């Protein structure tokens, strides 16, 4: 079956559901204890808070856009593998959000975020193999997770 057949639609539904769940759960957990986060010593390269408020919605929109196009494209191969890698990356990113903001386990959260970043770079490679421009759309999200991992490493050191 081609990616544009019914399997592509099911992969699209799965991809979009994963992204929507990601956006919903991460926003719940990151708002869990704002006073704690505000009190953390921040690394010198930490972007202003407004950057986070702009970049995260753009990341979710990029993930949704890819999910609406990539699984149904005739050029796409490995759609279900890419969807599973996305899901694994999201699980790791959500583990970071929960570990960091709820029990405040910064070290464990950093490991989870590093796993999410590595899986996201793998996702970029998987989708770019079929549709290079889709990899370009996802690359800023992978860069963002990599920067966030570096920030998290510094949170360990400073706090």
GROMACS .gro file of C-alpha atoms in nm:
model
  159
    1UNK     CA    1   0.000   0.000   0.000
    2UNK     CA    2   0.130   0.347  -0.081
    3UNK     CA    3   0.168   0.612   0.183
    4UNK     CA    4  -0.127   0.797   0.033
    5UNK     CA    5  -0.362   0.501   0.084
    6UNK     CA    6  -0.567   0.437   0.396
    7UNK     CA    7  -0.249   0.355   0.588
    8UNK     CA    8  -0.130   0.710   0.524
    9UNK     CA    9  -0.450   0.850   0.669
   10UNK     CA   10  -0.416   0.632   0.979
   11UNK     CA   11  -0.055   0.742   1.020
   12UNK     CA   12  -0.170   1.105   0.983
   13UNK     CA   13  -0.431   1.055   1.254
   14UNK     CA   14  -0.175   0.888   1.481
   15UNK     CA   15   0.087   1.161   1.418
   16UNK     CA   16  -0.159   1.445   1.483
   17UNK     CA   17  -0.293   1.275   1.797
   18UNK     CA   18   0.061   1.236   1.935
   19UNK     CA   19   0.137   1.604   1.872
   20UNK     CA   20  -0.189   1.725   2.028
   21UNK     CA   21  -0.135   1.505   2.333
   22UNK     CA   22   0.222   1.640   2.356
   23UNK     CA   23   0.105   2.002   2.347
   24UNK     CA   24  -0.170   1.943   2.602
   25UNK     CA   25   0.032   1.746   2.858
   26UNK     CA   26   0.347   1.955   2.835
   27UNK     CA   27   0.153   2.275   2.896
   28UNK     CA   28  -0.015   2.124   3.203
   29UNK     CA   29   0.313   2.010   3.354
   30UNK     CA   30   0.518   2.320   3.271
   31UNK     CA   31   0.258   2.531   3.452
   32UNK     CA   32   0.267   2.303   3.759
   33UNK     CA   33   0.497   2.506   3.984
   34UNK     CA   34   0.595   2.839   3.822
   35UNK     CA   35   0.746   2.976   4.142
   36UNK     CA   36   0.998   2.694   4.155
   37UNK     CA   37   1.112   2.753   3.797
   38UNK     CA   38   1.133   3.128   3.848
   39UNK     CA   39   1.365   3.070   4.143
   40UNK     CA   40   1.617   2.862   3.947
   41UNK     CA   41   1.956   3.009   3.865
   42UNK     CA   42   1.955   3.044   3.486
   43UNK     CA   43   2.242   2.981   3.242
   44UNK     CA   44   2.391   3.285   3.071
   45UNK     CA   45   2.264   3.166   2.732
   46UNK     CA   46   1.902   3.124   2.847
   47UNK     CA   47   1.666   3.297   2.603
   48UNK     CA   48   1.411   3.543   2.746
   49UNK     CA   49   1.080   3.387   2.852
   50UNK     CA   50   0.902   3.542   2.554
   51UNK     CA   51   1.116   3.328   2.321
   52UNK     CA   52   0.979   3.011   2.482
   53UNK     CA   53   0.626   3.144   2.436
   54UNK     CA   54   0.688   3.195   2.065
   55UNK     CA   55   0.906   2.895   1.982
   56UNK     CA   56   0.698   2.618   2.142
   57UNK     CA   57   0.378   2.697   1.949
   58UNK     CA   58   0.585   2.718   1.630
   59UNK     CA   59   0.739   2.379   1.709
   60UNK     CA   60   0.396   2.225   1.760
   61UNK     CA   61   0.272   2.383   1.435
   62UNK     CA   62   0.575   2.243   1.247
   63UNK     CA   63   0.509   1.898   1.391
   64UNK     CA   64   0.141   1.922   1.292
   65UNK     CA   65   0.225   2.044   0.941
   66UNK     CA   66   0.463   1.754   0.889
   67UNK     CA   67   0.201   1.515   1.025
   68UNK     CA   68  -0.057   1.642   0.780
   69UNK     CA   69   0.171   1.606   0.478
   70UNK     CA   70   0.443   1.346   0.530
   71UNK     CA   71   0.235   1.032   0.609
   72UNK     CA   72   0.017   1.078   0.299
   73UNK     CA   73   0.287   1.172   0.049
   74UNK     CA   74   0.358   0.931  -0.238
   75UNK     CA   75   0.727   1.008  -0.185
   76UNK     CA   76   0.723   0.904   0.179
   77UNK     CA   77   0.878   0.579   0.292
   78UNK     CA   78   0.900   0.450   0.644
   79UNK     CA   79   0.595   0.648   0.754
   80UNK     CA   80   0.505   0.420   1.044
   81UNK     CA   81   0.869   0.400   1.157
   82UNK     CA   82   0.887   0.781   1.158
   83UNK     CA   83   0.557   0.798   1.347
   84UNK     CA   84   0.689   0.555   1.609
   85UNK     CA   85   1.011   0.756   1.645
   86UNK     CA   86   0.802   1.071   1.687
   87UNK     CA   87   0.594   0.898   1.955
   88UNK     CA   88   0.906   0.778   2.139
   89UNK     CA   89   1.056   1.127   2.121
   90UNK     CA   90   0.734   1.277   2.257
   91UNK     CA   91   0.727   1.026   2.543
   92UNK     CA   92   1.083   1.128   2.634
   93UNK     CA   93   0.999   1.501   2.603
   94UNK     CA   94   0.691   1.456   2.821
   95UNK     CA   95   0.900   1.263   3.072
   96UNK     CA   96   1.132   1.566   3.080
   97UNK     CA   97   0.841   1.806   3.137
   98UNK     CA   98   0.699   1.596   3.417
   99UNK     CA   99   1.035   1.517   3.584
  100UNK     CA  100   1.154   1.877   3.562
  101UNK     CA  101   0.840   2.063   3.664
  102UNK     CA  102   0.656   1.824   3.896
  103UNK     CA  103   0.903   1.634   4.120
  104UNK     CA  104   1.190   1.873   4.019
  105UNK     CA  105   1.429   1.590   3.932
  106UNK     CA  106   1.653   1.796   3.706
  107UNK     CA  107   1.915   1.526   3.640
  108UNK     CA  108   1.661   1.262   3.538
  109UNK     CA  109   1.476   1.523   3.333
  110UNK     CA  110   1.796   1.612   3.150
  111UNK     CA  111   1.853   1.250   3.052
  112UNK     CA  112   1.495   1.229   2.922
  113UNK     CA  113   1.539   1.548   2.723
  114UNK     CA  114   1.867   1.427   2.573
  115UNK     CA  115   1.688   1.110   2.460
  116UNK     CA  116   1.410   1.324   2.309
  117UNK     CA  117   1.668   1.534   2.122
  118UNK     CA  118   1.851   1.231   1.982
  119UNK     CA  119   1.524   1.069   1.874
  120UNK     CA  120   1.415   1.395   1.712
  121UNK     CA  121   1.736   1.417   1.510
  122UNK     CA  122   1.669   1.057   1.403
  123UNK     CA  123   1.318   1.164   1.303
  124UNK     CA  124   1.460   1.451   1.097
  125UNK     CA  125   1.687   1.203   0.916
  126UNK     CA  126   1.403   0.958   0.855
  127UNK     CA  127   1.166   1.212   0.705
  128UNK     CA  128   1.439   1.395   0.512
  129UNK     CA  129   1.536   1.068   0.345
  130UNK     CA  130   1.196   1.068   0.172
  131UNK     CA  131   1.115   1.438   0.159
  132UNK     CA  132   1.417   1.662   0.225
  133UNK     CA  133   1.204   1.977   0.270
  134UNK     CA  134   1.012   1.805   0.552
  135UNK     CA  135   1.342   1.745   0.730
  136UNK     CA  136   1.414   2.117   0.694
  137UNK     CA  137   1.079   2.197   0.861
  138UNK     CA  138   1.161   1.969   1.156
  139UNK     CA  139   1.526   2.070   1.196
  140UNK     CA  140   1.454   2.386   1.402
  141UNK     CA  141   1.256   2.174   1.649
  142UNK     CA  142   1.551   1.934   1.681
  143UNK     CA  143   1.785   2.230   1.733
  144UNK     CA  144   1.549   2.367   1.999
  145UNK     CA  145   1.549   2.036   2.188
  146UNK     CA  146   1.928   2.029   2.167
  147UNK     CA  147   1.952   2.382   2.310
  148UNK     CA  148   1.699   2.290   2.579
  149UNK     CA  149   1.914   1.989   2.670
  150UNK     CA  150   2.218   2.215   2.704
  151UNK     CA  151   2.012   2.449   2.925
  152UNK     CA  152   1.901   2.157   3.138
  153UNK     CA  153   2.262   2.042   3.184
  154UNK     CA  154   2.341   2.392   3.309
  155UNK     CA  155   2.041   2.387   3.547
  156UNK     CA  156   2.202   2.082   3.709
  157UNK     CA  157   2.532   2.265   3.744
  158UNK     CA  158   2.382   2.591   3.875
  159UNK     CA  159   2.116   2.451   4.105
   0.00000   0.00000   0.00000
